[in-house]
mmCIF file of C-alpha atoms in Angstrom:
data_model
loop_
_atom_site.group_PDB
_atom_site.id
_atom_site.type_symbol
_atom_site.label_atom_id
_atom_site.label_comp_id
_atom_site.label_asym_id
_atom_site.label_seq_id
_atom_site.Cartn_x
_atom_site.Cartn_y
_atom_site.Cartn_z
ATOM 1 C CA UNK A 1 42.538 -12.763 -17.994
ATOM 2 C CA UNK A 2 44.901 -12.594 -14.982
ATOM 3 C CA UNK A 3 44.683 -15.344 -12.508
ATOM 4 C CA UNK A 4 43.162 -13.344 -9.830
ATOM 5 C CA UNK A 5 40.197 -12.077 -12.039
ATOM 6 C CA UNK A 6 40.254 -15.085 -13.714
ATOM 7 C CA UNK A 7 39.542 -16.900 -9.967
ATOM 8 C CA UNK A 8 37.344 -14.014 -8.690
ATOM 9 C CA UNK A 9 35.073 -14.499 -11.813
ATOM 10 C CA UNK A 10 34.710 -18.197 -11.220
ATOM 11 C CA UNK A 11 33.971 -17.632 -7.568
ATOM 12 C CA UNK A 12 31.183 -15.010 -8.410
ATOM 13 C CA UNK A 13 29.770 -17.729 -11.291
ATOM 14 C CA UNK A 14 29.285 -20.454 -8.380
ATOM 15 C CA UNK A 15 27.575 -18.256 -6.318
ATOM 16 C CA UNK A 16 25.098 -17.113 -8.535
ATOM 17 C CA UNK A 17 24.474 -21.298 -9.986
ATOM 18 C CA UNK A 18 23.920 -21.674 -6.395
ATOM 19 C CA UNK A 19 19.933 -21.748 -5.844
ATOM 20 C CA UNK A 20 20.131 -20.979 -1.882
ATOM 21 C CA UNK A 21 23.005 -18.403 -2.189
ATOM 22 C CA UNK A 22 21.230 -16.915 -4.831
ATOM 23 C CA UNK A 23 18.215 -16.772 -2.988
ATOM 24 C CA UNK A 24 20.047 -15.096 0.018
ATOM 25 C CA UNK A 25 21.248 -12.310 -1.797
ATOM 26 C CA UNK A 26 17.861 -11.375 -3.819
ATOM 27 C CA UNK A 27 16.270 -12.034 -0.210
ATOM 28 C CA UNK A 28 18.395 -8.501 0.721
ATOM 29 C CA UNK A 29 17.507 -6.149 -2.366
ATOM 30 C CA UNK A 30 14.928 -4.582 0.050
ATOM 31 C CA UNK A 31 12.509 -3.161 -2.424
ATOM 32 C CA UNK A 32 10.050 -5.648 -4.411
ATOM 33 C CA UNK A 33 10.471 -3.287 -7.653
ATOM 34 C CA UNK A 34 14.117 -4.339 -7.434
ATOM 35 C CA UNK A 35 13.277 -7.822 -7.351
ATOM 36 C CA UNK A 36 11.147 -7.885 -10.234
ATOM 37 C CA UNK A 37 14.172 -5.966 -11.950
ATOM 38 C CA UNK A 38 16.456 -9.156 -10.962
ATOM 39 C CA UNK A 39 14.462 -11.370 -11.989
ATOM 40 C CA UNK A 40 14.738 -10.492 -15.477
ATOM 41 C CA UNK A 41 18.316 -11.416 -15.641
ATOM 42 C CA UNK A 42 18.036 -15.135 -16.603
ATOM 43 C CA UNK A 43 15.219 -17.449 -16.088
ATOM 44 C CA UNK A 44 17.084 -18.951 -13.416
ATOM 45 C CA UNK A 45 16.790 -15.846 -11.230
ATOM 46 C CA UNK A 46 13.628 -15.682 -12.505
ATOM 47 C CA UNK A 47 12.510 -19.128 -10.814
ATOM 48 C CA UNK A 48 14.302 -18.036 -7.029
ATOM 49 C CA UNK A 49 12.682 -15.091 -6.780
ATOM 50 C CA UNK A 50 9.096 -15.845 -7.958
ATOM 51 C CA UNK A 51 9.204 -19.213 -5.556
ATOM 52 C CA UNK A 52 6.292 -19.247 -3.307
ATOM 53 C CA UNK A 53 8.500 -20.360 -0.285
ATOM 54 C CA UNK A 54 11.143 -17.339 -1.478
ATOM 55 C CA UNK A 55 8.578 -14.504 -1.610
ATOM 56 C CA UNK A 56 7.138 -15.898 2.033
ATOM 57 C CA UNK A 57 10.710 -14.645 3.192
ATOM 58 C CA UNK A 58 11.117 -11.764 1.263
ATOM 59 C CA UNK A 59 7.694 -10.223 2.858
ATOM 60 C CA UNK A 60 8.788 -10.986 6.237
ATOM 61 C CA UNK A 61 11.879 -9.584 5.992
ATOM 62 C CA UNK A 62 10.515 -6.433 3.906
ATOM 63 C CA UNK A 63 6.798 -5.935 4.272
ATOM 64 C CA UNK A 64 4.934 -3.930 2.021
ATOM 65 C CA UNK A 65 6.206 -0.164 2.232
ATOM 66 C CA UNK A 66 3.191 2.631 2.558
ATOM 67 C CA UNK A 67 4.056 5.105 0.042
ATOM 68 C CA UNK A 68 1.841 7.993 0.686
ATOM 69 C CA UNK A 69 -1.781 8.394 1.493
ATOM 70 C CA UNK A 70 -4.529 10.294 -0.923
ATOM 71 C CA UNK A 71 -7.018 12.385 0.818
ATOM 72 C CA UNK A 72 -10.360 14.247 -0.213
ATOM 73 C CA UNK A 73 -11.780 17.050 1.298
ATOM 74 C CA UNK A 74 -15.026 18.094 3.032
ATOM 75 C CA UNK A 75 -18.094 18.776 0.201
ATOM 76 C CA UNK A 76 -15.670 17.374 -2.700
ATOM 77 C CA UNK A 77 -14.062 20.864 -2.315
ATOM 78 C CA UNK A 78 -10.983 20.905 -4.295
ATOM 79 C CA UNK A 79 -9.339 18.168 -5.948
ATOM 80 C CA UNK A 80 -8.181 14.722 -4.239
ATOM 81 C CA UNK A 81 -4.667 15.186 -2.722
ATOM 82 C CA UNK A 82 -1.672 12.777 -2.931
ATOM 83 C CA UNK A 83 0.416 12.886 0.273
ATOM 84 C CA UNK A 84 3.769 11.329 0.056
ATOM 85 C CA UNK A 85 6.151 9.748 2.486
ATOM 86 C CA UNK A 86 9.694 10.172 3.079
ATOM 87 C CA UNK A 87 11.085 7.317 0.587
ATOM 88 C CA UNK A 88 14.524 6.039 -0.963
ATOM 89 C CA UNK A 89 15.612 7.863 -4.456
ATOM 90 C CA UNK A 90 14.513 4.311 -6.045
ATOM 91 C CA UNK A 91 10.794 4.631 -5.360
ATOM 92 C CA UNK A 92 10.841 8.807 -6.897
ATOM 93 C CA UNK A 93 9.434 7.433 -10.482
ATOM 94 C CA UNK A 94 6.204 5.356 -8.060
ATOM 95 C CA UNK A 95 5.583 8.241 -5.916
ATOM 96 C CA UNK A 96 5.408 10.819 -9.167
ATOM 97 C CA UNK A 97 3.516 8.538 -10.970
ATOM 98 C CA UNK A 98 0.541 8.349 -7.704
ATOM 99 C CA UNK A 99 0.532 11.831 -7.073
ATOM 100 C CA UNK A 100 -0.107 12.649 -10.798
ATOM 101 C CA UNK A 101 -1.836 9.889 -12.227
ATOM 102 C CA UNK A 102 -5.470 11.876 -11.517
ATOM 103 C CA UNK A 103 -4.242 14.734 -13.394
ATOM 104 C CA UNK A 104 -4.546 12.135 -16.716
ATOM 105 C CA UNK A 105 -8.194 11.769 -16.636
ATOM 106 C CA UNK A 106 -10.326 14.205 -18.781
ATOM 107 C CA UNK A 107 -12.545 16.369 -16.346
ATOM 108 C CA UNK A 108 -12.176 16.771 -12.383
ATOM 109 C CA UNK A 109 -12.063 14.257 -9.938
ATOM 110 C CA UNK A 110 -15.003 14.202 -7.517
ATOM 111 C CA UNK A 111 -14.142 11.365 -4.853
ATOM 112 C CA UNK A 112 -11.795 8.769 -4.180
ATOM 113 C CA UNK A 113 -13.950 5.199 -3.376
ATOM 114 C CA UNK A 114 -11.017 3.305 -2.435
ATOM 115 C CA UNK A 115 -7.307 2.317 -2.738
ATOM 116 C CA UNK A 116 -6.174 -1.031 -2.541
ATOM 117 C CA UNK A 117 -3.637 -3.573 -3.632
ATOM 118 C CA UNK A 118 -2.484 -0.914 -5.764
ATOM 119 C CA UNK A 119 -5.332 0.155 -7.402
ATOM 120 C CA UNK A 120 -7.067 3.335 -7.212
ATOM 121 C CA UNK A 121 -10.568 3.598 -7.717
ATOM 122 C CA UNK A 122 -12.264 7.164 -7.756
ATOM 123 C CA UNK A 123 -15.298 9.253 -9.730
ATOM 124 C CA UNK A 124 -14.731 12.038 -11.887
ATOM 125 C CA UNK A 125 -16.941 14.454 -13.978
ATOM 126 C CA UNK A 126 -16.869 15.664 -17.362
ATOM 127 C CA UNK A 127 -19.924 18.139 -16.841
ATOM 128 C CA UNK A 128 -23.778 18.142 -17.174
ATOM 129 C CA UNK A 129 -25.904 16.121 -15.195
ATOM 130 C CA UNK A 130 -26.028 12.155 -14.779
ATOM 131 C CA UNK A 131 -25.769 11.351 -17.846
ATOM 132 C CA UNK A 132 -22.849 9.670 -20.668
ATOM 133 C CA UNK A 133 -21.380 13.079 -19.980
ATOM 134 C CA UNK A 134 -21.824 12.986 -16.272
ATOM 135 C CA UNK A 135 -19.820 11.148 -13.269
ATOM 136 C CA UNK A 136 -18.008 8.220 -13.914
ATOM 137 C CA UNK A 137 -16.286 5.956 -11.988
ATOM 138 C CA UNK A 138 -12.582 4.536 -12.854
ATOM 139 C CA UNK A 139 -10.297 1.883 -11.731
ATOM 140 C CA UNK A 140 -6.850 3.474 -11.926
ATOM 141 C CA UNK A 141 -3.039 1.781 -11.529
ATOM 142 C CA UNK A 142 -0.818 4.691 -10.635
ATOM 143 C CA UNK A 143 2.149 2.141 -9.626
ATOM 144 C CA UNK A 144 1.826 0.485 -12.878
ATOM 145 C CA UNK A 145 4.526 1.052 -15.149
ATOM 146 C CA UNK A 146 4.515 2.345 -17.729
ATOM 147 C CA UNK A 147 1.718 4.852 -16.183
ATOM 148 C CA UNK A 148 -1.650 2.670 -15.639
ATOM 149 C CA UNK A 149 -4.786 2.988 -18.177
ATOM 150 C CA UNK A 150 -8.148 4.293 -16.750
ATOM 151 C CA UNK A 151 -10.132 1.398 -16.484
ATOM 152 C CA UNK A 152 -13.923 2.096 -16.815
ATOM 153 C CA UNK A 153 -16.065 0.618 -14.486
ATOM 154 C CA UNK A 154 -19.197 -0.810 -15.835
ATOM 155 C CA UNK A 155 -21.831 -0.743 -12.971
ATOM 156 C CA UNK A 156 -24.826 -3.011 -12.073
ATOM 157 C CA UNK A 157 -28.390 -1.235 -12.626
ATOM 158 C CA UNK A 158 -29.543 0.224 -9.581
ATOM 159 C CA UNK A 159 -32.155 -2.695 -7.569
ATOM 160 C CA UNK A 160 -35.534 -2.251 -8.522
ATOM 161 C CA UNK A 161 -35.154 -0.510 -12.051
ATOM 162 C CA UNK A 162 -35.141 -2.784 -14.399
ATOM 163 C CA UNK A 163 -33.296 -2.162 -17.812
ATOM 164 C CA UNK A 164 -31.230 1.055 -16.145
ATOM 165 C CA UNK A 165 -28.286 2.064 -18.191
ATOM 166 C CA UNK A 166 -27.569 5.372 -17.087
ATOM 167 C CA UNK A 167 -24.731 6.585 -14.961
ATOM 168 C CA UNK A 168 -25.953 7.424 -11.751
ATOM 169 C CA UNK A 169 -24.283 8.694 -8.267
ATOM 170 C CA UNK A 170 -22.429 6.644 -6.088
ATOM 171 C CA UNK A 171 -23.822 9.019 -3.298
ATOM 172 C CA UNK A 172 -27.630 8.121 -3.380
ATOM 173 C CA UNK A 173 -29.597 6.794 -0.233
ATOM 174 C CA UNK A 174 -31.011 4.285 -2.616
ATOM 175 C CA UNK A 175 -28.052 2.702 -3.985
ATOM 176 C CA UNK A 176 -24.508 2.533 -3.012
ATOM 177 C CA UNK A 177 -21.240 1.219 -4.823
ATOM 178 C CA UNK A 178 -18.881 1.765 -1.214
ATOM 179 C CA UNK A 179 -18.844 -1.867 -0.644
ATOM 180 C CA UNK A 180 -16.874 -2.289 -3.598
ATOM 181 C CA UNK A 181 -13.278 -3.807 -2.844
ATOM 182 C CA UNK A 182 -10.379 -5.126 -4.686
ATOM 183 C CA UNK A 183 -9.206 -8.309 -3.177
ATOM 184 C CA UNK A 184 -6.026 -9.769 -3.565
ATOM 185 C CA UNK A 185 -5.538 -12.072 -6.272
ATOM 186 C CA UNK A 186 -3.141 -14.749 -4.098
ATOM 187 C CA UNK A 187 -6.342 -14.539 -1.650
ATOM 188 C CA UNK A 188 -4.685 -12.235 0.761
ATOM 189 C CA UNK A 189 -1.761 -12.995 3.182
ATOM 190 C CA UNK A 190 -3.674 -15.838 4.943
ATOM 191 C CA UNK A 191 -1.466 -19.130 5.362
ATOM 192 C CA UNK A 192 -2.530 -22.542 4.828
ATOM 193 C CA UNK A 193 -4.448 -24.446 7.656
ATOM 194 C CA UNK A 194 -4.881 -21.280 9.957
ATOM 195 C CA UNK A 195 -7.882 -19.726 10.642
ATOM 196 C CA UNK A 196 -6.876 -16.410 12.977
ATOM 197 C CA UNK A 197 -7.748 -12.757 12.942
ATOM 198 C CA UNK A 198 -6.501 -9.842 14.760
ATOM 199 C CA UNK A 199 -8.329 -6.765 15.729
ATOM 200 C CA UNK A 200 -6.443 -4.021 16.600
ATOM 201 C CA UNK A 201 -7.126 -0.995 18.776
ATOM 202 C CA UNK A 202 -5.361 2.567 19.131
ATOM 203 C CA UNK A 203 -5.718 5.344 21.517
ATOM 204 C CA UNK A 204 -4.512 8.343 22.193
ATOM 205 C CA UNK A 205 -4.002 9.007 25.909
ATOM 206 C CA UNK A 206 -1.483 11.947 27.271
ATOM 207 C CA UNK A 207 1.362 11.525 25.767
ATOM 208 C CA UNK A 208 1.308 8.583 25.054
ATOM 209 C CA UNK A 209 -0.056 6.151 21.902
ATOM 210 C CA UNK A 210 -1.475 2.578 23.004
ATOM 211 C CA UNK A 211 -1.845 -0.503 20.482
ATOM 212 C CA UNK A 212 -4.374 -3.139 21.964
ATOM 213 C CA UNK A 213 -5.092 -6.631 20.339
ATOM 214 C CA UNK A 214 -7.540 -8.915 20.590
ATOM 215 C CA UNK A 215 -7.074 -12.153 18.593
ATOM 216 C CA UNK A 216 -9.619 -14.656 17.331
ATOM 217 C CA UNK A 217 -8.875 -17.999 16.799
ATOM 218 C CA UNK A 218 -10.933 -20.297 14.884
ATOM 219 C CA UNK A 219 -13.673 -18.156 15.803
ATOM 220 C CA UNK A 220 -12.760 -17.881 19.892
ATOM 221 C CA UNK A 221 -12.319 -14.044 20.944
ATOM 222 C CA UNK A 222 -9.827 -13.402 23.663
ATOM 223 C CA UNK A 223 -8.953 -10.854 26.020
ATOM 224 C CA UNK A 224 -7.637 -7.115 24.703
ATOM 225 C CA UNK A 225 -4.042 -7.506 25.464
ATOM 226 C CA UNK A 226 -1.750 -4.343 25.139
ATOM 227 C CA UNK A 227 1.192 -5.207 22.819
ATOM 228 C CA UNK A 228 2.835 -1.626 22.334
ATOM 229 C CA UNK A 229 3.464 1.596 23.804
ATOM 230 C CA UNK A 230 4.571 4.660 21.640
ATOM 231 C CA UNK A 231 5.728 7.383 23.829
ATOM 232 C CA UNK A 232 5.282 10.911 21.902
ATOM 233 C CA UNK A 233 7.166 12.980 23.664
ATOM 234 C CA UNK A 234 10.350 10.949 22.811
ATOM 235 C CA UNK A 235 9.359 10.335 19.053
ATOM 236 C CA UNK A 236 8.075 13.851 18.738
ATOM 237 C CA UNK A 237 11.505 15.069 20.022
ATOM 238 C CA UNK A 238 12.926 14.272 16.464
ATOM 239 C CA UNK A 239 11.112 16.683 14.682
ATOM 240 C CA UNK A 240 11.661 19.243 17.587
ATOM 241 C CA UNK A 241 8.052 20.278 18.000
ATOM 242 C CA UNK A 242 5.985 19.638 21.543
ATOM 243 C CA UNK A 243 3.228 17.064 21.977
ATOM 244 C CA UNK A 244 -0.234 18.801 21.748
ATOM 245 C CA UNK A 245 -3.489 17.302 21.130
ATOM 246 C CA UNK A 246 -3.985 14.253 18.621
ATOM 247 C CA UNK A 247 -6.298 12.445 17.365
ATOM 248 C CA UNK A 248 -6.077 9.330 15.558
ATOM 249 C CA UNK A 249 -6.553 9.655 11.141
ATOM 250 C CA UNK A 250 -5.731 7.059 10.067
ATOM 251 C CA UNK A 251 -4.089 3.297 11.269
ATOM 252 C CA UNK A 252 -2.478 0.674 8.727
ATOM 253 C CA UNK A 253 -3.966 -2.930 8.293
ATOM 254 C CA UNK A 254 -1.831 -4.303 10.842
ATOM 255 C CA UNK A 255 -1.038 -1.271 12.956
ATOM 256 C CA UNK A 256 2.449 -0.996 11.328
ATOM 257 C CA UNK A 257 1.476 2.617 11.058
ATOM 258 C CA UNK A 258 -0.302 5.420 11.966
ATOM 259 C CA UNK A 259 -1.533 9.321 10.939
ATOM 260 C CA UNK A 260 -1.928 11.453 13.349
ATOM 261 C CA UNK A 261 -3.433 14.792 13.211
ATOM 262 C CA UNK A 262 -2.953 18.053 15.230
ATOM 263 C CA UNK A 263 -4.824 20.628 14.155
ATOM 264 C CA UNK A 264 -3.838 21.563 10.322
ATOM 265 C CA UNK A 265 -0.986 19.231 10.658
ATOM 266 C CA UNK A 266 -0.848 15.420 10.118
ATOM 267 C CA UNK A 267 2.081 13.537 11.088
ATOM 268 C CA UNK A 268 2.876 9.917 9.714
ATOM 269 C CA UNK A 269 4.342 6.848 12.738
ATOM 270 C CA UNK A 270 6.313 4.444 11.330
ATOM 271 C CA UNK A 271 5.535 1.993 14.145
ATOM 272 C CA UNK A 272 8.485 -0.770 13.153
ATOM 273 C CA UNK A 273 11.054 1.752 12.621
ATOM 274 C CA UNK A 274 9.754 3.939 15.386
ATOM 275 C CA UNK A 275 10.532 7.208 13.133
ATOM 276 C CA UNK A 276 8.044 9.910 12.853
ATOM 277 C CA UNK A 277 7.516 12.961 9.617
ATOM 278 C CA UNK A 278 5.369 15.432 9.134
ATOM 279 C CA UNK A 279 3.523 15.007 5.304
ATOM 280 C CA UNK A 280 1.209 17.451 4.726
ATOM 281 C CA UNK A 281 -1.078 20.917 6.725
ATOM 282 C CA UNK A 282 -4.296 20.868 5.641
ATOM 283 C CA UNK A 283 -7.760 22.409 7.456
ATOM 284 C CA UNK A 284 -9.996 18.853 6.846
ATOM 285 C CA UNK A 285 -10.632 15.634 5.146
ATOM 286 C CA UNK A 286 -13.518 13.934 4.540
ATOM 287 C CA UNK A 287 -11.496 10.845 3.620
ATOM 288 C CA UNK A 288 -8.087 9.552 3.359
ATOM 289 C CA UNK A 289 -6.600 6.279 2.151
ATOM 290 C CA UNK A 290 -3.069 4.494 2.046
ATOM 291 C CA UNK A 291 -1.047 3.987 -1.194
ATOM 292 C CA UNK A 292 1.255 0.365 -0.470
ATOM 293 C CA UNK A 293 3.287 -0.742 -2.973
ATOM 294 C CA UNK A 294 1.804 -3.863 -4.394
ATOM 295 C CA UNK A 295 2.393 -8.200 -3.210
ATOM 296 C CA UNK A 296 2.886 -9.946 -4.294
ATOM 297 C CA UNK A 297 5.020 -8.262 -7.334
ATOM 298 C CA UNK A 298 3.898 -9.104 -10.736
ATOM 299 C CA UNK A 299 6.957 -10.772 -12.633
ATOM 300 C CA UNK A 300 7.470 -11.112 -15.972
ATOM 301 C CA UNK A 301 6.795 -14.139 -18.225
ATOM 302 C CA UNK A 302 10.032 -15.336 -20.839
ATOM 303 C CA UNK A 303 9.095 -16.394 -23.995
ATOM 304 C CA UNK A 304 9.631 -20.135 -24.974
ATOM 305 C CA UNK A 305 12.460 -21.197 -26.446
ATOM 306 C CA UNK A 306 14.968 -19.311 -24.053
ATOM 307 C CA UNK A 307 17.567 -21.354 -22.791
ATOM 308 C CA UNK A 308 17.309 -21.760 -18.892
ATOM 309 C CA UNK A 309 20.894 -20.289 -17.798
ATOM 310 C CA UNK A 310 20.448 -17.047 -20.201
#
């Protein structure tokens, strides 16, 4: 090996045997796919970028990126929608695999329930009336990979009826299954020793879009304070269409986005990056829900006997 590769490759070794230099360049891969891809490399890279401290970085730097929303319409009629968002060539296989992952199940999808942490849970129908054959309802993974298994959901007997085994609606006045969630399994992104909410509030007004917050602090509630200001006019420019009448669809967890709809036409805010796309025209919705890409990634696990550095 000539000395200059020779001195190049030695250079490029101590880097990556570096723990904090290696950590600085996995903390710019940008995508958390990518990480978990990196990490397989040795189980040295495997320790950096599965560190608690690490990933605490990594989501500040990149927070979770909303990949599309799915959407229902009015009186269950047609099927659930996928509506993706403008993303990198790197995230095509995810967004494929959410916008087709209802097509896998065997009859028609009534409702979506909810979507959370990366997990879509929704009722379809395989025909007849409330029966085996009837509606079910399904836990779903479409950003699994390889493509996520329909997981049944086994629900409680309805209160009252004692020994009830039979599939019933989700849509009953008696008895409802909406209040079912899917928390995180770190426990969300609350940190150690704080005990703070925020509430957030967005209106429309003229042209322009107002974010209010009121934050509670150990159970204290303060004043609404206006923390942004998203003139439409200007971010509407971009797409070269005028500022008409909007209403507010639909506003992320921590109002790092929002959907607005015009008429037939809904148009996605990126509220960090302050960049604006039209993703989808459609007459009504009776629901709609966001599709993140999942935190904190799931990395893999090496098997024992594997020396540390391979």
């Amino acid at each position: 090996m000539p000395p200059a590769a020779a001195e190049s490759s030695s250079s490029v070794s101590l880097v990556l045997r570096s723990q904090e230099l290696l950590g600085e360049i996995l903390l710019r891969v940008g995508f958390p796919t990518t990480l978990v891809r990196a990490a397989l490399a040795c189980k040295r890279w495997l320790r950096v970028a599965s560190d608690p401290v690490f990933l605490r970085l990594f989501r500040e730097s990149h927070p979770p990126r909303l990949l599309g929303f799915y959407a229902t319409g009015y009186g269950r009629l047609g099927p659930p929608e996928f509506w993706p968002v403008r993303q990198p060539p790197e995230l095509a296989s995810a967004l494929a695999r959410a916008a087709s992952i209802l097509d896998a199940l065997p009859g028609r999808v009534t409702d979506i329930v909810d979507c959370r942490h990366g997990r879509l849970h929704v009722c379809f129908s395989r025909g007849g009336s409330c029966s085996s054959n009837g509606e079910l309802e399904v836990v779903l993974s479409p950003l699994q990979y390889p493509a996520g298994g329909a997981v049944m959901l086994q629900l409680p007997p309805a209160p009252g009826i004692a020994g009830h085994s039979r599939c019933y609606s989700t849509h009953t006045a008696t008895f409802s299954h909406r209040s079912i969630q899917f928390l995180a399994e770190n426990g969300g992104d609350a940190v150690e020793g704080r005990d703070d909410s925020r509430v957030y509030l967005v209106i429309v007004r003229r042209e322009q879009l107002r974010f209010w917050q009121q934050r509670s602090v150990s159970g204290s509630v303060g004043n609404w304070l206006l923390v942004d200001t998203v003139y439409l006019d200007k971010i509407f420019s971009n797409l070269g269409t005028a500022v008409g009448f909007f209403k507010v669809a639909f506003v992320g967890d921590n109002a790092e986005f929002v959907l607005l709809q015009s008429g037939r036409r809904f148009y996605y805010i990126d509220i960090r990056c302050g960049t604006i796309e039209e993703v989808v025209q459609r007459d009504s919705f009776s629901g709609i829900w966001p599709l993140m890409m999942i935190w904190p990634p799931s990395f893999p696990k090496f098997k024992e006997g594997y020396d540390q550095n391979e």
